[in-house]
Amino acid sequence: MERHPELRLKVYAVWFHMVWTDSRRRWPEHLISDPRVEHFWDEEKALGRWYSDRISDGKHVVWDTFLLYPPGTRLGAPPESLLALGATIVEAREELRKAVEELERPRT
């Protein structure tokens, strides 16, 4: 995000406890400090379960995943409208970077 301060993005970082280091007490609130990011703590893993039913096997919580929707997409939009999807975020960061840069290109 630092490379693209002018890009109009809205990022929702949803955090929940999946491994022993993921406690809310240890939550790195300032890990992503860009003002375009809203942070949420999802104790029940509701969002990870919701996506599990839609983009995964429905048995495992989706986590450490990025989902990129087109501008103007409303909350609850079907995953079919995704522009990009990847996991783990660190391993798929190049895919995410390319997808975000694609958003910058003028539409014809």
Rosetta silent file (secondary structure, phi, psi, omega in degrees, C-alpha in Angstrom):
SEQUENCE: MERHPELRLKVYAVWFHMVWTDSRRRWPEHLISDPRVEHFWDEEKALGRWYSDRISDGKHVVWDTFLLYPPGTRLGAPPESLLALGATIVEAREELRKAVEELERPRT
SCORE:     score description
SCORE:     0.000 S_00000001
   1 L     0.000  -28.366  178.743    0.000    0.000    0.000 S_00000001
   2 L   -61.944  -32.495 -179.595    2.951    2.279    0.575 S_00000001
   3 L   -72.087  -17.028 -172.956    3.757    2.074   -3.138 S_00000001
   4 L  -132.291   60.630 -177.562    0.263    3.263   -4.055 S_00000001
   5 L   -66.187  -21.468 -178.237   -0.813    6.061   -1.706 S_00000001
   6 L   -87.143  -14.620 -176.453   -3.023    7.573   -4.406 S_00000001
   7 L   -72.389  128.981  179.595   -4.934    4.382   -5.152 S_00000001
   8 L   -80.071   99.785  179.022   -8.483    4.407   -3.833 S_00000001
   9 L  -124.426  153.147  170.011   -8.661    1.198   -1.848 S_00000001
  10 L  -127.673  118.896 -176.304  -10.726    0.040    1.076 S_00000001
  11 E  -115.421  131.584  174.485   -9.079   -2.759    3.037 S_00000001
  12 E  -112.723  112.070  176.202  -10.719   -4.831    5.732 S_00000001
  13 E   -96.774  114.131 -178.058   -8.197   -6.726    7.858 S_00000001
  14 E  -109.826  120.878 -175.959  -10.068   -9.386    9.786 S_00000001
  15 E  -110.498  142.119  170.869   -8.105  -11.050   12.554 S_00000001
  16 L  -155.458  167.699 -174.354   -8.960  -14.151   14.550 S_00000001
  17 L   -82.536  111.841  176.253   -7.263  -16.810   16.612 S_00000001
  18 L  -118.961  -37.241  177.941   -6.004  -19.725   14.480 S_00000001
  19 L  -124.627  167.141 -171.237   -2.589  -20.573   15.978 S_00000001
  20 L   -58.166  -24.699 -179.840   -1.209  -20.095   19.478 S_00000001
  21 L   -84.805   -0.549 -174.337    0.415  -16.747   18.596 S_00000001
  22 L   -94.289   24.243 -178.971   -2.903  -15.278   17.394 S_00000001
  23 L   -68.280  152.231  179.561   -4.392  -14.212   20.699 S_00000001
  24 H   -61.570  -32.747  178.558   -6.175  -10.900   20.775 S_00000001
  25 H   -61.398  -31.396 -179.473   -3.777   -9.793   23.484 S_00000001
  26 H   -98.248    5.305 -175.800   -0.903  -10.231   21.000 S_00000001
  27 L   -57.275  125.332 -178.043   -2.830   -8.773   18.068 S_00000001
  28 L   -83.924   72.737 -175.634   -0.529   -6.499   16.027 S_00000001
  29 L   -51.058  -33.684 -174.616   -2.962   -3.581   15.652 S_00000001
  30 L   -98.332   10.843  179.099   -0.324   -1.387   14.043 S_00000001
  31 L   -60.188  -40.927  176.511    1.014   -4.019   11.650 S_00000001
  32 L  -119.929  102.551 -171.746   -0.979   -2.402    8.839 S_00000001
  33 L  -104.633    6.665  179.342   -1.236    1.278    9.677 S_00000001
  34 L   -62.620  136.800 -178.387   -2.474    2.704    6.380 S_00000001
  35 L   -65.571  -12.434  177.855   -5.589    4.872    6.923 S_00000001
  36 L   -82.893   -0.769 -177.353   -7.418    2.934    4.168 S_00000001
  37 E  -104.363  130.025  171.205   -7.391   -0.166    6.385 S_00000001
  38 E  -109.048  131.519 -178.831  -10.102   -1.012    8.896 S_00000001
  39 E  -102.202  141.223  177.549   -9.232   -3.698   11.429 S_00000001
  40 E  -136.140  143.878  172.850  -11.695   -6.159   12.923 S_00000001
  41 E  -106.905  123.456 -175.985  -11.320   -8.929   15.479 S_00000001
  42 L  -114.815   82.339 -176.502  -13.572  -11.903   14.670 S_00000001
  43 L   -55.818  -36.442 -176.912  -13.566  -14.087   17.779 S_00000001
  44 L   -86.198   -4.755 -177.804  -16.080  -16.510   16.272 S_00000001
  45 L    60.617   29.909 -175.710  -14.237  -16.778   12.911 S_00000001
  46 H   -58.961  -43.617 -178.524  -17.566  -15.998   11.252 S_00000001
  47 H   -68.713  -40.887  177.516  -16.026  -14.502    8.124 S_00000001
  48 H   -62.646  -34.641  177.300  -13.551  -17.354    7.728 S_00000001
  49 H   -73.580  -39.167  179.191  -16.402  -19.842    8.008 S_00000001
  50 H   -59.778  -47.272  178.894  -18.563  -17.848    5.575 S_00000001
  51 H   -69.410  -30.950  177.516  -15.799  -17.935    2.960 S_00000001
  52 H   -57.434  -41.611  179.331  -15.092  -21.585    3.709 S_00000001
  53 H   -70.228  -18.920 -173.253  -18.582  -22.426    2.492 S_00000001
  54 H  -108.851  -30.666 -177.020  -18.099  -20.351   -0.657 S_00000001
  55 H  -125.231    0.887 -176.411  -14.481  -20.712   -1.812 S_00000001
  56 L  -133.964 -155.955 -175.958  -13.223  -23.772    0.031 S_00000001
  57 L   -85.929   -3.894 -179.145  -14.367  -27.175    1.203 S_00000001
  58 L    77.292    0.356 -178.379  -16.743  -25.850    3.856 S_00000001
  59 L  -107.625  -24.863 -174.843  -14.848  -27.807    6.499 S_00000001
  60 L  -121.608  136.875  178.681  -11.891  -25.531    7.232 S_00000001
  61 L   -63.163  132.098  175.079  -11.871  -21.874    8.209 S_00000001
  62 L   -80.290  125.968 -179.344  -10.405  -19.658    5.487 S_00000001
  63 L  -151.765  165.799 -178.006   -7.594  -17.588    6.966 S_00000001
  64 L    51.159   48.182 -173.207   -4.338  -15.902    5.991 S_00000001
  65 E  -134.647  142.520  170.914   -5.992  -15.161    2.665 S_00000001
  66 E  -107.101  146.957  176.535   -6.505  -12.052    0.571 S_00000001
  67 E  -132.798  121.189 -178.018   -9.637  -11.463   -1.457 S_00000001
  68 E  -112.177  117.306  178.399   -9.676   -8.578   -3.916 S_00000001
  69 L  -104.099  156.696  176.770  -13.034   -7.349   -5.164 S_00000001
  70 L   -68.209  157.052  176.969  -13.632   -4.710   -7.833 S_00000001
  71 L   -54.535  142.044  177.048  -14.385   -1.142   -6.753 S_00000001
  72 L    85.030   -0.570 -179.847  -17.963   -0.622   -5.656 S_00000001
  73 L   -68.560  137.163 -179.124  -18.542   -4.228   -4.611 S_00000001
  74 L   -90.050  151.817  176.714  -20.997   -4.520   -1.754 S_00000001
  75 L   -54.904  134.231 -179.262  -20.470   -6.544    1.389 S_00000001
  76 L    89.488    4.903  178.855  -21.667  -10.101    0.862 S_00000001
  77 L   -61.363  146.467 -179.214  -20.973  -10.117   -2.875 S_00000001
  78 L   -65.395  147.066  179.456  -20.507  -13.614   -4.259 S_00000001
  79 H   -58.902  -19.021  178.695  -16.933  -14.851   -4.607 S_00000001
  80 H   -61.111  -22.050 -178.968  -17.509  -15.166   -8.364 S_00000001
  81 H   -88.113    1.561  179.228  -16.988  -11.415   -8.560 S_00000001
  82 L   -61.101  141.883  172.146  -13.477  -11.592   -7.066 S_00000001
  83 L   -86.857  -33.924 -179.146  -10.644  -10.089   -9.079 S_00000001
  84 E  -157.870  155.472 -177.860   -8.009  -12.057   -7.199 S_00000001
  85 E  -151.012  138.282  178.334   -7.664  -14.508   -4.350 S_00000001
  86 E  -162.847  153.991  176.674   -4.571  -15.928   -2.704 S_00000001
  87 E  -153.586  151.389  -16.507   -3.117  -17.650    0.319 S_00000001
  88 L   -65.780  162.843 -176.778   -1.033  -17.403    2.276 S_00000001
  89 L   -60.190  -42.809 -179.933   -0.831  -13.656    2.062 S_00000001
  90 L   -64.182  -46.068 -178.732    2.971  -13.689    2.288 S_00000001
  91 L   -68.392  -30.577 -176.982    3.340  -16.425   -0.327 S_00000001
  92 L  -101.429   13.903 -174.683    0.786  -14.834   -2.679 S_00000001
  93 H   -61.681  -30.486  178.948    1.893  -11.211   -2.185 S_00000001
  94 H   -68.978  -39.510  175.664    3.209  -10.933   -5.756 S_00000001
  95 H   -62.436  -42.230  178.921   -0.200  -11.971   -7.133 S_00000001
  96 H   -63.942  -45.124  179.294   -1.838   -9.410   -4.860 S_00000001
  97 H   -58.378  -45.958 -179.933    0.593   -6.692   -5.946 S_00000001
  98 H   -63.754  -41.830 -179.625   -0.108   -7.383   -9.630 S_00000001
  99 H   -65.447  -40.015  178.668   -3.873   -7.423   -9.095 S_00000001
 100 H   -67.328  -42.519  178.811   -3.768   -4.122   -7.205 S_00000001
 101 H   -64.207  -30.905  176.511   -1.592   -2.524   -9.880 S_00000001
 102 H   -63.169  -32.002  177.816   -4.102   -3.697  -12.474 S_00000001
 103 H   -64.357  -26.060 -178.497   -6.698   -1.568  -10.680 S_00000001
 104 H   -74.279  -25.624 -175.761   -4.557    1.491  -11.442 S_00000001
 105 L   -66.711  136.566  178.726   -4.709    0.996  -15.187 S_00000001
 106 L   -63.125  139.620  176.979   -7.213    3.196  -16.983 S_00000001
 107 L   -85.239  139.400  178.932  -10.299    1.380  -18.224 S_00000001
 108 L  -111.262    0.000    0.000  -11.127    1.764  -21.904 S_00000001
